[in-house]
Coordinates of C-alpha atoms in Angstrom, one line a residue:
M1 CA 56.2 -238.5 -6.2
P2 CA 54.8 -237.7 -9.7
Q3 CA 56.6 -236.1 -12.5
H4 CA 59.6 -233.9 -11.5
R5 CA 58.7 -231.3 -14.1
H6 CA 55.4 -230.6 -12.3
L7 CA 56.8 -230.7 -8.7
T8 CA 54.9 -227.7 -7.6
R9 CA 52.2 -229.9 -6.4
R10 CA 49.3 -230.5 -7.9
N11 CA 50.7 -233.7 -9.0
L12 CA 52.9 -234.7 -6.1
L13 CA 52.0 -237.9 -4.2
G14 CA 50.1 -237.5 -1.0
A15 CA 48.5 -234.2 -1.5
A16 CA 47.1 -232.5 1.6
G17 CA 43.5 -232.9 2.2
V18 CA 42.9 -236.4 0.9
L19 CA 40.7 -238.6 3.1
G20 CA 42.5 -239.3 6.4
L21 CA 43.5 -242.8 7.3
G22 CA 40.6 -243.2 9.7
A23 CA 38.1 -242.5 6.9
L24 CA 39.9 -244.9 4.6
L25 CA 39.9 -247.7 7.1
S26 CA 36.2 -247.1 7.8
A27 CA 35.5 -247.4 4.0
C28 CA 37.6 -250.5 3.8
G29 CA 35.7 -252.1 6.6
Q30 CA 32.3 -251.8 5.0
D31 CA 30.7 -255.1 4.2
D32 CA 28.9 -253.6 1.1
P33 CA 31.1 -251.4 -1.1
G34 CA 27.9 -250.2 -2.8
A35 CA 27.9 -252.3 -5.9
G36 CA 25.0 -254.0 -7.6
P37 CA 25.4 -257.7 -7.8
A38 CA 24.8 -258.2 -11.5
D39 CA 25.2 -256.4 -14.9
D40 CA 21.4 -256.2 -15.4
G41 CA 20.7 -254.5 -12.0
A42 CA 21.3 -251.0 -10.8
W43 CA 24.9 -250.4 -9.8
S44 CA 26.5 -247.9 -7.5
F45 CA 29.9 -247.4 -5.8
T46 CA 30.8 -244.9 -3.1
D47 CA 34.3 -243.6 -3.6
D48 CA 36.9 -242.0 -1.3
R49 CA 35.6 -238.6 -1.9
G50 CA 32.3 -239.8 -0.3
Q51 CA 30.6 -239.5 -3.7
T52 CA 28.4 -242.2 -5.1
A53 CA 28.6 -243.1 -8.8
S54 CA 25.4 -244.7 -10.0
T55 CA 24.5 -246.4 -13.3
A56 CA 21.5 -248.4 -14.5
S57 CA 23.7 -251.5 -14.7
R58 CA 27.2 -252.5 -14.0
P59 CA 29.5 -250.4 -16.2
S60 CA 30.9 -252.3 -19.2
R61 CA 32.9 -249.4 -20.7
V62 CA 35.4 -248.0 -18.2
V63 CA 38.0 -245.4 -18.9
A64 CA 40.7 -245.0 -16.2
F65 CA 43.9 -243.4 -15.2
V66 CA 46.5 -245.9 -16.5
G67 CA 47.8 -246.8 -13.0
T68 CA 44.3 -247.4 -11.7
A69 CA 43.5 -249.5 -14.8
A70 CA 46.6 -251.6 -14.3
A71 CA 45.6 -252.4 -10.7
L72 CA 42.0 -253.2 -11.8
H73 CA 43.4 -255.4 -14.5
D74 CA 45.5 -257.4 -12.0
F75 CA 42.3 -258.1 -10.1
G76 CA 40.6 -259.4 -13.2
V77 CA 38.8 -256.3 -14.7
T78 CA 39.9 -256.7 -18.3
D79 CA 37.4 -256.4 -21.1
R80 CA 35.5 -253.6 -19.4
L81 CA 38.6 -251.3 -19.7
V82 CA 38.3 -249.5 -23.0
G83 CA 40.4 -246.5 -22.5
V84 CA 43.2 -245.0 -20.4
F85 CA 44.9 -241.7 -19.7
G86 CA 48.2 -240.9 -18.2
P87 CA 51.7 -242.3 -18.9
T88 CA 50.9 -245.4 -21.0
R89 CA 53.5 -245.7 -23.8
L90 CA 57.1 -244.6 -24.0
A91 CA 58.4 -242.8 -27.1
D92 CA 59.4 -246.2 -28.7
G93 CA 56.0 -247.6 -28.1
R94 CA 56.8 -249.9 -25.2
P95 CA 54.5 -249.7 -22.2
D96 CA 55.4 -247.2 -19.5
V97 CA 56.1 -248.6 -16.1
Q98 CA 52.7 -247.3 -14.9
A99 CA 50.9 -249.5 -17.4
G100 CA 51.8 -252.6 -15.4
N101 CA 50.4 -255.7 -17.0
L102 CA 48.0 -253.9 -19.2
D103 CA 48.0 -254.8 -22.9
V104 CA 48.3 -251.2 -24.1
A105 CA 47.5 -252.2 -27.6
R106 CA 43.9 -253.2 -26.5
V107 CA 42.9 -249.9 -24.9
E108 CA 42.5 -246.5 -26.5
V109 CA 45.0 -243.9 -25.1
I110 CA 43.2 -240.6 -24.7
G111 CA 46.1 -238.8 -23.1
N112 CA 49.7 -239.9 -22.6
T113 CA 51.2 -237.0 -20.7
W114 CA 50.2 -234.5 -17.9
G115 CA 47.5 -232.1 -19.1
E116 CA 46.6 -234.3 -22.1
F117 CA 43.0 -235.6 -22.2
N118 CA 41.3 -235.9 -25.6
I119 CA 37.7 -235.2 -24.9
E120 CA 36.6 -236.2 -28.5
K121 CA 38.3 -239.6 -28.1
Y122 CA 36.7 -240.0 -24.7
V123 CA 33.2 -239.3 -26.0
S124 CA 33.8 -241.8 -28.9
L125 CA 34.5 -244.5 -26.3
R126 CA 30.9 -244.1 -25.0
P127 CA 32.2 -244.2 -21.4
E128 CA 30.0 -245.5 -18.6
L129 CA 32.5 -244.8 -15.8
L130 CA 35.7 -242.8 -15.3
V131 CA 38.0 -244.1 -12.6
T132 CA 41.2 -242.4 -11.2
H133 CA 43.1 -241.7 -8.1
E134 CA 42.6 -239.0 -5.5
Y135 CA 45.8 -237.3 -4.3
E136 CA 44.1 -234.0 -3.3
K137 CA 40.7 -233.7 -1.8
N138 CA 38.0 -233.9 -4.4
S139 CA 40.5 -234.1 -7.2
L140 CA 40.6 -236.4 -10.2
W141 CA 44.2 -237.5 -11.0
Y142 CA 45.3 -236.6 -14.5
V143 CA 41.9 -235.1 -15.4
P144 CA 42.9 -231.6 -16.4
D145 CA 41.4 -228.9 -14.2
E146 CA 40.8 -226.6 -17.2
S147 CA 38.6 -229.2 -18.9
K148 CA 37.2 -231.0 -15.9
D149 CA 33.8 -229.3 -16.1
K150 CA 33.5 -230.7 -19.7
I151 CA 34.6 -234.2 -18.8
T152 CA 32.9 -235.1 -15.6
P153 CA 29.3 -234.7 -16.9
L154 CA 29.9 -237.3 -19.6
A155 CA 30.0 -240.3 -17.2
P156 CA 30.0 -241.0 -13.5
T157 CA 33.4 -240.7 -11.8
V158 CA 35.1 -242.7 -9.1
A159 CA 38.3 -241.6 -7.3
L160 CA 40.2 -243.8 -4.9
V161 CA 42.6 -242.3 -2.3
A162 CA 46.2 -243.1 -3.2
S163 CA 48.2 -241.4 -0.4
R164 CA 48.4 -240.8 3.3
A165 CA 47.2 -244.3 3.9
P166 CA 49.2 -247.5 4.0
L167 CA 49.7 -249.6 0.9
D168 CA 47.7 -252.6 2.0
K169 CA 44.6 -250.5 2.8
V170 CA 44.8 -248.7 -0.6
I171 CA 45.1 -252.0 -2.4
D172 CA 42.0 -253.3 -0.5
R173 CA 40.0 -250.4 -1.8
H174 CA 41.0 -251.1 -5.4
A175 CA 40.0 -254.7 -4.8
Q176 CA 36.6 -253.6 -3.6
L177 CA 36.1 -251.6 -6.8
A178 CA 37.3 -254.5 -8.9
A179 CA 34.8 -256.7 -7.3
A180 CA 32.1 -254.2 -7.9
L181 CA 33.0 -254.2 -11.5
G182 CA 32.6 -258.0 -11.7
A183 CA 36.1 -259.3 -10.8
D184 CA 36.3 -262.6 -8.8
L185 CA 38.5 -261.9 -5.8
N186 CA 38.5 -265.6 -5.1
A187 CA 40.2 -266.4 -8.4
A188 CA 43.5 -268.3 -8.0
S189 CA 45.4 -265.5 -9.6
V190 CA 44.2 -263.0 -7.0
T191 CA 44.5 -265.2 -3.9
E192 CA 47.9 -266.4 -4.9
A193 CA 49.0 -262.8 -5.5
K194 CA 47.7 -261.8 -2.1
T195 CA 49.6 -264.6 -0.4
R196 CA 52.7 -263.6 -2.3
F197 CA 52.2 -260.0 -1.2
E198 CA 51.8 -260.9 2.5
K199 CA 54.8 -263.2 2.3
A200 CA 56.9 -260.4 0.8
A201 CA 55.7 -257.9 3.5
E202 CA 56.8 -260.3 6.1
G203 CA 60.1 -260.6 4.3
I204 CA 60.6 -256.8 4.7
R205 CA 59.7 -257.0 8.3
Q206 CA 62.2 -259.8 9.0
A207 CA 64.9 -258.1 6.9
A208 CA 64.5 -254.8 8.7
A209 CA 64.7 -256.6 12.1
A210 CA 67.8 -258.5 11.0
N211 CA 69.6 -255.4 9.7
P212 CA 69.0 -252.8 12.5
G213 CA 70.2 -249.2 12.0
L214 CA 70.0 -249.3 8.2
K215 CA 68.7 -246.0 7.0
V216 CA 66.7 -245.7 3.8
L217 CA 65.9 -242.6 1.8
A218 CA 63.1 -242.4 -0.8
C219 CA 64.1 -239.9 -3.4
S220 CA 63.6 -238.6 -6.9
A221 CA 66.1 -237.0 -9.3
A222 CA 65.6 -234.1 -11.7
P223 CA 68.1 -232.0 -13.7
D224 CA 68.2 -229.2 -11.2
L225 CA 67.0 -230.7 -7.9
F226 CA 67.2 -233.8 -5.7
Y227 CA 63.9 -234.6 -3.9
A228 CA 63.9 -236.3 -0.5
S229 CA 60.4 -237.8 -0.2
N230 CA 58.3 -237.7 2.9
P231 CA 57.3 -241.3 3.9
G232 CA 54.2 -240.0 5.6
V233 CA 52.4 -239.3 2.4
N234 CA 53.5 -242.1 0.1
A235 CA 51.3 -245.2 0.6
D236 CA 54.1 -247.7 -0.1
I237 CA 56.8 -246.0 2.0
L238 CA 54.3 -245.4 4.8
Y239 CA 53.7 -249.2 4.8
Y240 CA 57.4 -250.0 4.7
K241 CA 57.8 -247.9 7.9
Q242 CA 55.0 -249.8 9.5
L243 CA 56.9 -253.0 8.7
G244 CA 59.9 -251.7 10.6
L245 CA 62.0 -250.1 7.9
D246 CA 63.9 -246.9 9.1
V247 CA 62.9 -244.5 6.3
I248 CA 64.4 -241.0 6.7
V249 CA 61.9 -238.2 7.2
P250 CA 63.1 -234.9 5.7
D251 CA 62.8 -232.0 8.1
K252 CA 62.0 -229.2 5.7
V253 CA 59.3 -230.5 3.5
D254 CA 57.3 -228.2 1.2
G255 CA 54.1 -226.6 2.4
L256 CA 51.9 -229.5 1.5
G257 CA 54.3 -232.1 3.0
Y258 CA 55.4 -234.1 0.0
F259 CA 59.2 -233.8 -0.1
E260 CA 62.1 -231.5 0.5
S261 CA 63.7 -230.0 -2.6
L262 CA 67.4 -230.0 -2.4
S263 CA 70.0 -228.4 -4.7
W264 CA 72.4 -231.0 -6.1
E265 CA 75.1 -229.3 -3.9
N266 CA 73.1 -230.4 -0.9
A267 CA 72.0 -233.8 -2.1
G268 CA 74.0 -235.4 0.7
K269 CA 72.0 -233.7 3.5
Y270 CA 70.5 -237.0 4.6
P271 CA 73.1 -239.8 4.6
A272 CA 71.4 -243.0 3.7
D273 CA 72.6 -246.6 3.4
V274 CA 69.9 -247.5 0.8
L275 CA 68.3 -245.2 -1.8
L276 CA 64.8 -245.9 -3.1
L277 CA 65.2 -244.0 -6.4
D278 CA 62.1 -243.0 -8.3
N279 CA 62.2 -245.1 -11.5
R280 CA 59.4 -243.5 -13.5
S281 CA 60.2 -242.5 -17.1
S282 CA 59.8 -238.8 -16.2
T283 CA 62.7 -238.9 -13.7
L284 CA 66.5 -239.2 -14.0
Q285 CA 68.1 -242.6 -13.5
P286 CA 71.6 -243.6 -12.3
K287 CA 72.9 -243.6 -15.9
D288 CA 71.7 -240.0 -16.3
L289 CA 73.4 -238.8 -13.1
T290 CA 77.0 -239.7 -13.7
G291 CA 77.8 -236.1 -14.5
K292 CA 76.7 -234.9 -11.0
P293 CA 79.6 -235.2 -8.6
T294 CA 77.4 -235.1 -5.5
W295 CA 75.5 -238.1 -6.7
G296 CA 78.6 -240.2 -7.0
Q297 CA 79.6 -239.1 -3.5
L298 CA 76.5 -240.4 -1.8
P299 CA 77.3 -243.5 0.4
A300 CA 74.5 -245.6 -1.1
V301 CA 75.6 -244.8 -4.6
K302 CA 79.2 -245.7 -3.8
A303 CA 78.0 -249.0 -2.4
N304 CA 75.6 -249.6 -5.3
Q305 CA 72.7 -249.9 -2.8
I306 CA 70.1 -248.3 -5.0
V307 CA 66.6 -249.8 -5.4
G308 CA 64.2 -248.7 -8.2
W309 CA 61.0 -247.3 -6.8
N310 CA 57.8 -246.4 -8.6
S311 CA 56.6 -243.4 -6.7
E312 CA 53.2 -243.9 -8.1
P313 CA 52.6 -247.5 -7.0
L314 CA 50.3 -249.9 -8.8
F315 CA 47.7 -250.8 -6.2
S316 CA 47.3 -254.5 -6.7
Y317 CA 48.8 -257.4 -4.8
A318 CA 50.4 -258.7 -8.0
A319 CA 52.2 -255.5 -8.9
S320 CA 53.2 -254.6 -5.3
A321 CA 54.4 -258.1 -4.3
A322 CA 57.2 -257.8 -6.8
A323 CA 58.3 -254.4 -5.5
L324 CA 58.2 -255.7 -1.9
E325 CA 60.2 -258.8 -2.8
T326 CA 62.9 -256.6 -4.5
L327 CA 63.1 -254.4 -1.5
A328 CA 63.3 -257.2 1.0
T329 CA 66.2 -258.7 -0.9
A330 CA 68.0 -255.4 -1.0
I331 CA 67.5 -254.8 2.7
R332 CA 68.8 -258.3 3.6
S333 CA 72.0 -257.8 1.7
A334 CA 72.6 -254.1 2.4
K335 CA 75.5 -252.9 4.4
K336 CA 75.7 -250.0 6.8
V337 CA 77.6 -247.4 4.8
A338 CA 76.3 -243.9 5.8

């Protein structure tokens, strides 16, 4: 669930109208993702909008949304990443959680906040490909609508669906793009990360089975509102449900289906044993919520059964494995308190 200060939804995870699960599975099953085999040959890639990006050779100068870049980096796309946009650095210069394992000192940051995209810097990078996520049909995540018509003609664009499909399938599409950009998916770092991911997923399955009746709420905190997230649109939470986790589905979600907005007085509407709390830098964390009485009264808070949750997941095996392991550990040890 992206930034609470923009929770109107343009930037809420799982926007309506993105490619359906069936379309995504079909794309994932293609033997040829549409990429040329070598840097010196014509290159193309068909994205999840159904649009094909084509270049004379494999792109060597890629500018990407920071979360997409972090995923590609984990698959082995490194030197080709020359610029990023989206939450990259915190105020103190440290990497934002969405930067993952990216060396943020090695890439040009052309926009660090919502609505910020420096076109002059973008042009100076001589981009050959722009890559981002698709949360809404035919949208480009973090590319400002008001300047999109100036940005998109400058280089081909690729958008990968990031919601309303399970995490493993979304990761697979990022792997396909990484391979198209020259990454070796048989590299030990990739295969070991995939094995770790699959083991962690099985860990969640076993933990959920061993702790029946445990209720989990994915949520996000803002100064004035508490958001109960809909697991049907978040790729990772959707996947956790498939693994057997009992994730609460709010009954009065907004018009596009992302979440239910609750006043803090009603924050306890959905009693939960475990909270998956949005841990992005744009949201409030437990230390920020001590002054809200209803927060302290939540059963999961009293029991200290809170798990940090990046509601804009990094779609790589390496990044997601750690999140799955943390969740599996929490579920195994959690008590029924709600």
